[in-house]
Structure formats: C-alpha cells, structure tokens
PDB file of C-alpha atoms and ligand atoms in Angstrom:
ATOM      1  CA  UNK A   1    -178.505 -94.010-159.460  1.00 71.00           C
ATOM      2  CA  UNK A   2    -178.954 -96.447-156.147  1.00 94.00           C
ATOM      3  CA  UNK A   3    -180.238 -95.112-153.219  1.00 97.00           C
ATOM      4  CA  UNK A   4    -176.430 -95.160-151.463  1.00 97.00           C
ATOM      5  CA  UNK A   5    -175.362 -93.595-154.209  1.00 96.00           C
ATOM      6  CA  UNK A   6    -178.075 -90.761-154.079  1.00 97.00           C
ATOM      7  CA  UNK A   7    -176.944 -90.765-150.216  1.00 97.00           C
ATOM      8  CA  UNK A   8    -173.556 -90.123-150.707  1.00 96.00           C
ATOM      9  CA  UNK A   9    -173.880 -87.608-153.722  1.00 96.00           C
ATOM     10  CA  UNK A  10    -176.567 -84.728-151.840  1.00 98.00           C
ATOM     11  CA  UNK A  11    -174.868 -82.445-150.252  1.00 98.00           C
ATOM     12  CA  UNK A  12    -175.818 -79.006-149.021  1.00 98.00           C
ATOM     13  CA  UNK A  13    -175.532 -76.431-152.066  1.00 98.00           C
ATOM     14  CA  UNK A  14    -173.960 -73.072-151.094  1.00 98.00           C
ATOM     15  CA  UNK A  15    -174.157 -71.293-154.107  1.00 98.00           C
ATOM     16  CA  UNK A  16    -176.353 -71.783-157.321  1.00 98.00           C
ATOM     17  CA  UNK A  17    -176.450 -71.557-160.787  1.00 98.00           C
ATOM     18  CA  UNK A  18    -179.287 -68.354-161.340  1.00 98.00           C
ATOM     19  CA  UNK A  19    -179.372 -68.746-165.046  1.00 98.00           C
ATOM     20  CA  UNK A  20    -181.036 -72.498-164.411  1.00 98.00           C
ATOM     21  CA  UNK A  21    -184.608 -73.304-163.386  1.00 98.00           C
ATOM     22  CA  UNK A  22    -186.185 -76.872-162.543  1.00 98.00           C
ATOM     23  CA  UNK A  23    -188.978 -77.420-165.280  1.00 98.00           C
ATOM     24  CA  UNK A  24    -192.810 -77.195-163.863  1.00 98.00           C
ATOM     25  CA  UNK A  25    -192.852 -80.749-164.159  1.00 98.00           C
ATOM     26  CA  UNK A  26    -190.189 -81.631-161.678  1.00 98.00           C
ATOM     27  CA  UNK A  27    -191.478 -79.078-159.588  1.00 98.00           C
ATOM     28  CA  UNK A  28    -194.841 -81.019-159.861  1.00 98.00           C
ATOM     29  CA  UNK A  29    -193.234 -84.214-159.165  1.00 98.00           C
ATOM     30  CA  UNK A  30    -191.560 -82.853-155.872  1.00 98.00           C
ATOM     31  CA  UNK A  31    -194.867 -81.777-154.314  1.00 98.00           C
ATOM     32  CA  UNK A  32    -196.321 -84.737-154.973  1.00 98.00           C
ATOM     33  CA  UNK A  33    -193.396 -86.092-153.204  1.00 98.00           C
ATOM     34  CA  UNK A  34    -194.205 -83.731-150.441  1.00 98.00           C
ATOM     35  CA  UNK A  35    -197.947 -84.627-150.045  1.00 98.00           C
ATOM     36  CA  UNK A  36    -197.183 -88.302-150.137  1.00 98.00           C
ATOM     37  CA  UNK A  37    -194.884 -87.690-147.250  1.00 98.00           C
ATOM     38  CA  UNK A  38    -195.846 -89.913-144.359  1.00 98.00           C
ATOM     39  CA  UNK A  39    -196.947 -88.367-140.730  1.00 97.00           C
ATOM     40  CA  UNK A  40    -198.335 -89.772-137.412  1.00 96.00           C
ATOM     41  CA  UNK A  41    -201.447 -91.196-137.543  1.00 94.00           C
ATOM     42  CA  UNK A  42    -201.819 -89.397-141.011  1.00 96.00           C
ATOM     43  CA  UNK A  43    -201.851 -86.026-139.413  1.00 97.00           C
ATOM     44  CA  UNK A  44    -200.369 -83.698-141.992  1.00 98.00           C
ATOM     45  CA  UNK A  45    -200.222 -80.640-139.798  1.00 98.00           C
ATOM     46  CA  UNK A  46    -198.351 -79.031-142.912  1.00 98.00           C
ATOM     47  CA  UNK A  47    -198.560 -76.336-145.373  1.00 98.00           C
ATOM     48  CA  UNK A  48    -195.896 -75.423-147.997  1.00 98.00           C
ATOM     49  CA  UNK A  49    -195.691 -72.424-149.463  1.00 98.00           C
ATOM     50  CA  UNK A  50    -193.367 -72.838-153.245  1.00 98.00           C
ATOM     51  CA  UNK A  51    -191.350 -69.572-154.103  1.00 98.00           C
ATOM     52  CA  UNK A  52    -190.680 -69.929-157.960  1.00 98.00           C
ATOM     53  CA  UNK A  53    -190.530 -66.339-159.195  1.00 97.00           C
ATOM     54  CA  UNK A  54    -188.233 -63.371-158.502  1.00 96.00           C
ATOM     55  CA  UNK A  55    -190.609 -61.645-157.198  1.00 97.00           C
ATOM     56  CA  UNK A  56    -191.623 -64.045-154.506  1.00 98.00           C
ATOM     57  CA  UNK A  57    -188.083 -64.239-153.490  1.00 97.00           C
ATOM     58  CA  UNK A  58    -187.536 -60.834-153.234  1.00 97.00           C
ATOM     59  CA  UNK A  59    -190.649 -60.727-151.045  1.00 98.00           C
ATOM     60  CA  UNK A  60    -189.407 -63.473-148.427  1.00 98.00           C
ATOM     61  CA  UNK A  61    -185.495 -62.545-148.848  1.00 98.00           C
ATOM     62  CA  UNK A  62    -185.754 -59.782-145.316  1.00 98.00           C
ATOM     63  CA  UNK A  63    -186.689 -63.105-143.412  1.00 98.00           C
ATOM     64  CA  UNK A  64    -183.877 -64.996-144.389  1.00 98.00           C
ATOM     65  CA  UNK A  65    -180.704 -64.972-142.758  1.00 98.00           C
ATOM     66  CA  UNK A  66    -178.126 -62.715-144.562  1.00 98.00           C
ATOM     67  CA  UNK A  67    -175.410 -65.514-145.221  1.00 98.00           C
ATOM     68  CA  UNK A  68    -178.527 -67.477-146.488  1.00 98.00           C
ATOM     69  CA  UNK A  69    -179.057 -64.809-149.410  1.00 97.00           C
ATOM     70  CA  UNK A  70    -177.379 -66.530-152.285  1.00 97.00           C
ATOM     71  CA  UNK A  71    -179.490 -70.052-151.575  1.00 98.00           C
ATOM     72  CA  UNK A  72    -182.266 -68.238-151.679  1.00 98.00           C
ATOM     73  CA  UNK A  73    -181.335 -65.459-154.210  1.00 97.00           C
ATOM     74  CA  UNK A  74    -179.506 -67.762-157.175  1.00 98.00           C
ATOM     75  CA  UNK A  75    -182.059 -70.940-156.296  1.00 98.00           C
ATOM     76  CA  UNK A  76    -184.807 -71.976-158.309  1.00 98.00           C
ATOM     77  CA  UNK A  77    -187.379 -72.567-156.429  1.00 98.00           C
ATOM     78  CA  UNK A  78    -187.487 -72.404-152.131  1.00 98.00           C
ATOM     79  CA  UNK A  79    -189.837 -73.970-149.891  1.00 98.00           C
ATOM     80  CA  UNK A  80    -191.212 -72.561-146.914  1.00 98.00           C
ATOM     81  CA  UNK A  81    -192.601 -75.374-144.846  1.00 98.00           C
ATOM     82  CA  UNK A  82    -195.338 -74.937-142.323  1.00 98.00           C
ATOM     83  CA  UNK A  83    -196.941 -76.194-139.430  1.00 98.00           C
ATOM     84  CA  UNK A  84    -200.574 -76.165-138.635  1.00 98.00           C
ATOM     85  CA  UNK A  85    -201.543 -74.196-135.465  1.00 98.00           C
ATOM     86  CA  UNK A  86    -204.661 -75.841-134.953  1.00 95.00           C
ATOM     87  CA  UNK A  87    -205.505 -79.739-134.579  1.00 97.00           C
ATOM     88  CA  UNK A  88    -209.227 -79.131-133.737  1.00 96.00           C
ATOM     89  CA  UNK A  89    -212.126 -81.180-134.450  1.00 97.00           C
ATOM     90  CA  UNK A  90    -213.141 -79.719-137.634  1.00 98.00           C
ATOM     91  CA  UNK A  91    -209.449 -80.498-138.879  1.00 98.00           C
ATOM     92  CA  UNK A  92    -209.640 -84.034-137.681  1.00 98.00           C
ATOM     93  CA  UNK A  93    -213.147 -84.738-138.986  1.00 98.00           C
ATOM     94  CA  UNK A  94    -211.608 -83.446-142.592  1.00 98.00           C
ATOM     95  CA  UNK A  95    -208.721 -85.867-142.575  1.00 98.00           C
ATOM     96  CA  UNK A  96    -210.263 -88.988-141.388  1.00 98.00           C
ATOM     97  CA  UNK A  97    -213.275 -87.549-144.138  1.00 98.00           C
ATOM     98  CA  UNK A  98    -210.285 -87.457-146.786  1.00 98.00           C
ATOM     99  CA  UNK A  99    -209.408 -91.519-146.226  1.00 97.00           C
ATOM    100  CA  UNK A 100    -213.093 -92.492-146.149  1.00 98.00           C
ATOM    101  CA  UNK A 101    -213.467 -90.719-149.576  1.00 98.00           C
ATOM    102  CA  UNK A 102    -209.710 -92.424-150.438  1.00 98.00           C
ATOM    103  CA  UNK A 103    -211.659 -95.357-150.142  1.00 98.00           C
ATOM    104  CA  UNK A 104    -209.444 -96.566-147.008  1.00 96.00           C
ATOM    105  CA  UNK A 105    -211.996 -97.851-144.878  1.00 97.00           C
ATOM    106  CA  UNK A 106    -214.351-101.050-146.155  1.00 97.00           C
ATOM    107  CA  UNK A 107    -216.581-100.623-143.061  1.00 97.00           C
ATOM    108  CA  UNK A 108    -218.277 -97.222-140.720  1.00 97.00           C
ATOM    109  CA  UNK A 109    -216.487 -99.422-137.636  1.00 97.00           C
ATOM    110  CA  UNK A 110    -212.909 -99.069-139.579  1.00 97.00           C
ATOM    111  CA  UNK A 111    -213.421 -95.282-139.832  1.00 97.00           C
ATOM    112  CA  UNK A 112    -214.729 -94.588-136.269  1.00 97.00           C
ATOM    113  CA  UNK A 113    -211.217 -97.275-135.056  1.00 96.00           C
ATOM    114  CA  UNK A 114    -209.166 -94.438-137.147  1.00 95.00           C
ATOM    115  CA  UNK A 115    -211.231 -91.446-135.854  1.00 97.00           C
ATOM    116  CA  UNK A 116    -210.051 -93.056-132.052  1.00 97.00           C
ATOM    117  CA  UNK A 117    -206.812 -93.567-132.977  1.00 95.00           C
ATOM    118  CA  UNK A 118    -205.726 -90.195-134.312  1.00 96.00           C
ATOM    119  CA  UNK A 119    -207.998 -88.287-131.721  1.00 97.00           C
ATOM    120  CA  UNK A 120    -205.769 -90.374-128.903  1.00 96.00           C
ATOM    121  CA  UNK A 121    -202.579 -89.735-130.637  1.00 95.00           C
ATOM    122  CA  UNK A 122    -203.268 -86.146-130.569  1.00 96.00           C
ATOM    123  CA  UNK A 123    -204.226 -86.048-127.270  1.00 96.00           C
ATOM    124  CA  UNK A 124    -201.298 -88.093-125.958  1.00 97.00           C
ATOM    125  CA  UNK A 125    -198.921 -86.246-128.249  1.00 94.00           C
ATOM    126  CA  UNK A 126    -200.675 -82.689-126.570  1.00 95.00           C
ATOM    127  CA  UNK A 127    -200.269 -82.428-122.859  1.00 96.00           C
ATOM    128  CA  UNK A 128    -199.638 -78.807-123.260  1.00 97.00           C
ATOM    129  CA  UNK A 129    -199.227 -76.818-126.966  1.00 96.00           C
ATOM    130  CA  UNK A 130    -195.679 -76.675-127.044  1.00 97.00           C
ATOM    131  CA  UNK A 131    -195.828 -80.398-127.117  1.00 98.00           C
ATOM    132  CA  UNK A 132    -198.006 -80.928-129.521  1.00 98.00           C
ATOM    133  CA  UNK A 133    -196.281 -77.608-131.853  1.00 98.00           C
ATOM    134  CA  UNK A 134    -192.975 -79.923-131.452  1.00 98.00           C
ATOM    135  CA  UNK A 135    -195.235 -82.858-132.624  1.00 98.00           C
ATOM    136  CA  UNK A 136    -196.106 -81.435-135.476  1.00 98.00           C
ATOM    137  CA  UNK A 137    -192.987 -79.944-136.447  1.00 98.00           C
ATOM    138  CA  UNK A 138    -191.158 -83.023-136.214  1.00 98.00           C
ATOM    139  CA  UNK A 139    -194.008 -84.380-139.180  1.00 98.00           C
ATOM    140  CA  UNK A 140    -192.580 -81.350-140.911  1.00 98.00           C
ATOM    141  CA  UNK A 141    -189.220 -82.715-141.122  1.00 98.00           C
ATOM    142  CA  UNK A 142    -189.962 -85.995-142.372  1.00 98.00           C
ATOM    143  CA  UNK A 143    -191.075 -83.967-145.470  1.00 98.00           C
ATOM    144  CA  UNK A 144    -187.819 -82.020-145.574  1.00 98.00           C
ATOM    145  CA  UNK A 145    -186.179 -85.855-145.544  1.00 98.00           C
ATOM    146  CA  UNK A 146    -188.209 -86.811-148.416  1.00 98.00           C
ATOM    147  CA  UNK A 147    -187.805 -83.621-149.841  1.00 98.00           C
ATOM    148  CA  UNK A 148    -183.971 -83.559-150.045  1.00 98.00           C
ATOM    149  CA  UNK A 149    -183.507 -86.807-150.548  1.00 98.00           C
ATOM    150  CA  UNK A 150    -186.150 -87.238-153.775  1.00 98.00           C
ATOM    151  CA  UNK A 151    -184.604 -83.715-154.876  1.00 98.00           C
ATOM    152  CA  UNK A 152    -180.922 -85.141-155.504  1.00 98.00           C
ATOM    153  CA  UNK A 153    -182.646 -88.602-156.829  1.00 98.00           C
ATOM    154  CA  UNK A 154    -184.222 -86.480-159.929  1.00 98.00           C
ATOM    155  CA  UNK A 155    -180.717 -84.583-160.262  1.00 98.00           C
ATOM    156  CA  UNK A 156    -182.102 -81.273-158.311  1.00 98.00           C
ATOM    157  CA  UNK A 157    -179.012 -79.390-155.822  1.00 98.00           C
ATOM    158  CA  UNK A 158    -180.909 -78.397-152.502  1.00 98.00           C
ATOM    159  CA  UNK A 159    -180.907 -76.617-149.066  1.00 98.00           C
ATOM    160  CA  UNK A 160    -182.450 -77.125-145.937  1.00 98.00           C
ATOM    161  CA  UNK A 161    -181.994 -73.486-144.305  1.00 98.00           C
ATOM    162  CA  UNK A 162    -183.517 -72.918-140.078  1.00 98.00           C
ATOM    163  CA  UNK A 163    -180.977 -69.912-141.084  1.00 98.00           C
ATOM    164  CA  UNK A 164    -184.407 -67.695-141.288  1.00 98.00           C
ATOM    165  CA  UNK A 165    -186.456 -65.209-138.931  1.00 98.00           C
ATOM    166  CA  UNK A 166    -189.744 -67.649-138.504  1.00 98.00           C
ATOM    167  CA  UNK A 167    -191.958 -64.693-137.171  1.00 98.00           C
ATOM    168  CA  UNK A 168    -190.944 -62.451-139.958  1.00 98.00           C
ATOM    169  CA  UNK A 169    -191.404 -64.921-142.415  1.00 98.00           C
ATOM    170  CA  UNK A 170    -194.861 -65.416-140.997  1.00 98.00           C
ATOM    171  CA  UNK A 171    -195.745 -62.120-140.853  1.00 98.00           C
ATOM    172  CA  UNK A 172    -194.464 -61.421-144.640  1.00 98.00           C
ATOM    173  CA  UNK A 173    -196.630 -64.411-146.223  1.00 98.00           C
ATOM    174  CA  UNK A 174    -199.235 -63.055-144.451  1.00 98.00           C
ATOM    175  CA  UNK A 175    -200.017 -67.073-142.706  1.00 98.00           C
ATOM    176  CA  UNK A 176    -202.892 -67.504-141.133  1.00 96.00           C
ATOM    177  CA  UNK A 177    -203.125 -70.775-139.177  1.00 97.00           C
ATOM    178  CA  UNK A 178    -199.827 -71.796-139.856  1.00 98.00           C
ATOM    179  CA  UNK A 179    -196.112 -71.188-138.698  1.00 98.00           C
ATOM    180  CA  UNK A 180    -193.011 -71.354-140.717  1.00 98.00           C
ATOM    181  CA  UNK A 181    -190.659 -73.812-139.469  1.00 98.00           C
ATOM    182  CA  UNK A 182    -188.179 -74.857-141.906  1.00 98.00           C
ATOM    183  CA  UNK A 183    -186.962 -73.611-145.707  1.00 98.00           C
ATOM    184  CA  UNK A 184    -185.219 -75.087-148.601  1.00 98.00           C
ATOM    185  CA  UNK A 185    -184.122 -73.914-151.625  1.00 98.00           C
ATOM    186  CA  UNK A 186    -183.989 -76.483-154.871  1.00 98.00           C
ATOM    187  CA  UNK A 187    -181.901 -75.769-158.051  1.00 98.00           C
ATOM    188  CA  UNK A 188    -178.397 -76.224-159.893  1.00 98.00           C
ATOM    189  CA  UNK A 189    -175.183 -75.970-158.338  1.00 98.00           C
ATOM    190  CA  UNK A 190    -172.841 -73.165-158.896  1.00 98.00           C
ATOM    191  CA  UNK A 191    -169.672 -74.102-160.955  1.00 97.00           C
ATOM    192  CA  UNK A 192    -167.660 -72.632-158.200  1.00 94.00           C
ATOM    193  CA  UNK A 193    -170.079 -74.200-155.334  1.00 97.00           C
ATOM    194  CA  UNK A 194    -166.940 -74.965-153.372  1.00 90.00           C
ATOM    195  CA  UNK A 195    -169.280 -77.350-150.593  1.00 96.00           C
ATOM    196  CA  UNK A 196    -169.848 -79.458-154.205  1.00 96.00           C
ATOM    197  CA  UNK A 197    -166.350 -80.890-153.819  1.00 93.00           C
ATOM    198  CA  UNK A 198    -165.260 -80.888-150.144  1.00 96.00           C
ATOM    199  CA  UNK A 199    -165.556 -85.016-148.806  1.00 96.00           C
ATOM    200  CA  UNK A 200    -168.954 -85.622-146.660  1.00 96.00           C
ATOM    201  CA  UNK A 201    -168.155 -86.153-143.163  1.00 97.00           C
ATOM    202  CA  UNK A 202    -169.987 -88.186-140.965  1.00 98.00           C
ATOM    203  CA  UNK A 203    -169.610 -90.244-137.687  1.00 98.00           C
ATOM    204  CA  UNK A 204    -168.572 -94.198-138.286  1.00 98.00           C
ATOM    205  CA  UNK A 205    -171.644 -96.334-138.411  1.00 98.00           C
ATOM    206  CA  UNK A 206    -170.013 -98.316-135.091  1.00 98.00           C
ATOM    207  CA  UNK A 207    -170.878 -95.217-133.337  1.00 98.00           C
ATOM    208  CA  UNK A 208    -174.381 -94.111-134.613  1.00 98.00           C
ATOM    209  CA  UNK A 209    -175.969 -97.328-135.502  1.00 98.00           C
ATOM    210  CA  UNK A 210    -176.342-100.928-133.325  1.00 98.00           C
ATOM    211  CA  UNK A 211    -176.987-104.075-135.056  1.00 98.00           C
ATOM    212  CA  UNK A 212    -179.073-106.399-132.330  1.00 97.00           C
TER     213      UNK A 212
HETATM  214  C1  FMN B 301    -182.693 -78.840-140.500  1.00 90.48           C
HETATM  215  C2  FMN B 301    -181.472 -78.327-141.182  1.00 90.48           C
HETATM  216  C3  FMN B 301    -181.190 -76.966-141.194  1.00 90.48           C
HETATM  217  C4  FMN B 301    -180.084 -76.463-141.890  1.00 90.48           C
HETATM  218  N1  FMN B 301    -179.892 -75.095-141.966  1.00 90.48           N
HETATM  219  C5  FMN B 301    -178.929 -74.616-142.810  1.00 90.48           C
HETATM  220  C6  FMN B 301    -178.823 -73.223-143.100  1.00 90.48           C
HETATM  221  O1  FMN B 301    -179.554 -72.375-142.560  1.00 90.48           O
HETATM  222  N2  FMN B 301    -177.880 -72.804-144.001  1.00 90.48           N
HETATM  223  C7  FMN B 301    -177.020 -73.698-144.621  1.00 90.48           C
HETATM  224  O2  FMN B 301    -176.203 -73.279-145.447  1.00 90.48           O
HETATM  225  N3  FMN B 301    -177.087 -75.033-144.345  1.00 90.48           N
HETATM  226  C8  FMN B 301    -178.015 -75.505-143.475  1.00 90.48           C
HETATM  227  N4  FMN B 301    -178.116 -76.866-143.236  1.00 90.48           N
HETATM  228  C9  FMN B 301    -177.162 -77.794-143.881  1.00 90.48           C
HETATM  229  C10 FMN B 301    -176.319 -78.599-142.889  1.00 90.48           C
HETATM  230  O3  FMN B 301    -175.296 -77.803-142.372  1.00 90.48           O
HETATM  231  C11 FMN B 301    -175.784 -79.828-143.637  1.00 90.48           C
HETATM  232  O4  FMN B 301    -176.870 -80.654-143.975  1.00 90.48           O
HETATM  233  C12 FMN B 301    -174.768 -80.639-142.825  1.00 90.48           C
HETATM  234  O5  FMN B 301    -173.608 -79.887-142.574  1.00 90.48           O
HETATM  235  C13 FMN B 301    -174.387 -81.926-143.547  1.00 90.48           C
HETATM  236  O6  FMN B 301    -173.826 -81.646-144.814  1.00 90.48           O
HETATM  237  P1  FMN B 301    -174.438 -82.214-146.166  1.00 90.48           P
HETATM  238  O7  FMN B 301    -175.897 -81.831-146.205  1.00 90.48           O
HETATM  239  O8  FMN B 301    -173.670 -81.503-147.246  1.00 90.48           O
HETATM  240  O9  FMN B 301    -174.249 -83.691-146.184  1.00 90.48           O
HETATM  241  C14 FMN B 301    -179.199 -77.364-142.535  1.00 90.48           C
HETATM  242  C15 FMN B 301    -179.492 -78.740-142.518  1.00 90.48           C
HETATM  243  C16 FMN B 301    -180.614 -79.218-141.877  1.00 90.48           C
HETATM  244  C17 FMN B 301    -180.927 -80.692-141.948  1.00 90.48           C
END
C-alpha cells in the first residue's frame, strides 16, 4: 500500500476484535519503530510502557476513561507513552555517550559541538519546567505519529486515547521519573467497528496547507 493510501485507510478503531493478537514480531517491529522515532536535538525524553497481557490491562483499565474500556479491554496490545521528568546532566552525558558509541562523531570536537548544542536546546526550550514538560511531550507525540501511522502500514487497527487519568496511571505503574502522557491501543478491528466505515473528514487542503 502507498503512503496516501495508508493515510486515507487509518482511522481511529472503536471497538476490537479480542479473539486476535498482533504476533511478537510485529510487536517487535513497532518498538523499533518507536525508538527510531526522531526528537529535538536527539533528546528522547520518552519511556513506553507495552501492555500485552490481560493481566496488565486489567491493572491499567481504573486509569482509563470509562468510554475508553473496550479500546483498551478488546485491544491487543496498548501503549502507555511517557515523558522523562528529568533532563539533568547525567541524562545528557548518557545520550550524547550513546552517539559517540553509535559511532556518530569522527572527532572529540564533533561530540563536545553536539554536547553544546543539545545542552542550549534544553536550556532555551526550559525557561521554567512547564516549558520544558511541554517540550518534551510534544517529542512524545511525534512517536504517537510514527506509531499510528507505521501501525496501519503493517495492517495493525489503532488508538491514540488522552481519554485517561495521567496521575492514576502514574501512580498504578508505579513510574518513577516519568509521566504518562498519551495511550494507544494496537489490534484488529471489530466486525461491527461502526468508525471502520463512516467517510474521514477533514478540512480542504486550501485551508490547512499554503503552497509558496
Ligand atoms: C492525541 C489524540 C488523542 C485522542 N484521544 C482519543 C480518545 O481518548 N478516545 C478515542 O476514542 N479517540 C481519541 N482520539 C481519536 C481522534 O478523535 C481521531 O483521531 C480524530 O477524530 C480523527 O479521526 P481518524 O483518526 O479516524 O482519522 C485521539 C486522537 C489523538 C491524535
């Protein structure tokens, strides 16, 4: 399938088919799709936390909205996606440390010029922490993009879902350093998923998009 076509086909899934489960291999390729998601200055301020049994679902379910239930319920496999609290020196250190050892820099001078450039992105990106959280959170939805988007490329139905108590949720997987900030749920469509056959509506592209 093309990428329009892909574009035009996702659509939010309402209800799912329980008795169907995305193999371990697709659910390998996704989070390699979210790793390889891009971020500012290569800041992945992320964590994401994969639901796959019924147990784990039955554990996060009191966070989730109640008209959210049957994503979450009749879904495969939901994603609780994360933001890092902390962008401190030690963290920063650690990712420029992870390129070095990537074998992205050819010279010390190349490392310390990426060193500068992420510790002045975060600074200019921080004037006071709910800045910087909104920062980081907006890195988080890139991988939701990717997420969604890769999801109905391999043939997987999906859900983003903010329909979800973030303190609860963060206080039921226990996370430490992190907030929740986003879910979605991945899996097969419903035969009766009505959403599966009402037309996507959008704005005209005269409105939302100039061509200089
Ligand atoms: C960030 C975000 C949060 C969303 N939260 C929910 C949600 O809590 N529950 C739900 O059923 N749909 C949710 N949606 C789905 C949107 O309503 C849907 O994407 C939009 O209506 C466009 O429809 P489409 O995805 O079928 O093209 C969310 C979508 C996004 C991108």
């Amino acid at each position: 399938m093309n990428m329009v076509e892909i574009s035009k086909k996702r659509y939010t899934t309402k209800h799912y088919d329980k008795s169907k489960k995305i193999p371990a291999e697709q659910i390998e390729a996704l989070c390699t799709i979210l790793q390889n998601s891009p971020s500012s200055v290569n800041s992945q301020p992320w964590h994401f936390v994969v639901v796959g049994t019924d147990e784990g679902r039955a554990k996060i379910l009191p966070a989730i909205m109640d008209f959210n239930f049957p994503r979450v319920e009749d879904s495969s496999h939901t994603v609780i996606m994360c933001v890092r609290d902390d962008l401190d020196e030690a963290y920063l250190k650690h990712l420029v440390d992870q390129e070095d050892k990537d074998g992205r820099f050819r010279t010390a001078e190349d490392k310390k010029g990426q060193s500068d450039a992420l510790h002045y992105f975060v600074s200019v990106k921080s004037p006071t922490p709910k800045d910087q959280f909104e920062w980081k959170c907006r890195q988080v939805y890139i991988a939701l993009g990717n997420l969604l988007f890769a999801a109905a490329g391999m043939g997987i139905d999906s859900t983003a879902i903010e329909g979800f108590d973030n303190q609860k949720m963060d206080e039921i997987l226990g996370l430490k350093g992190y907030k929740s900030v986003l879910v979605a749920t991945l899996g097969y469509r419903a035969e009766n998923d009505s959403n599966a056959k009402r037309p996507k509506s959008r704005l005209p592209q005269e409105e939302i998009i100039t061509h200089l």
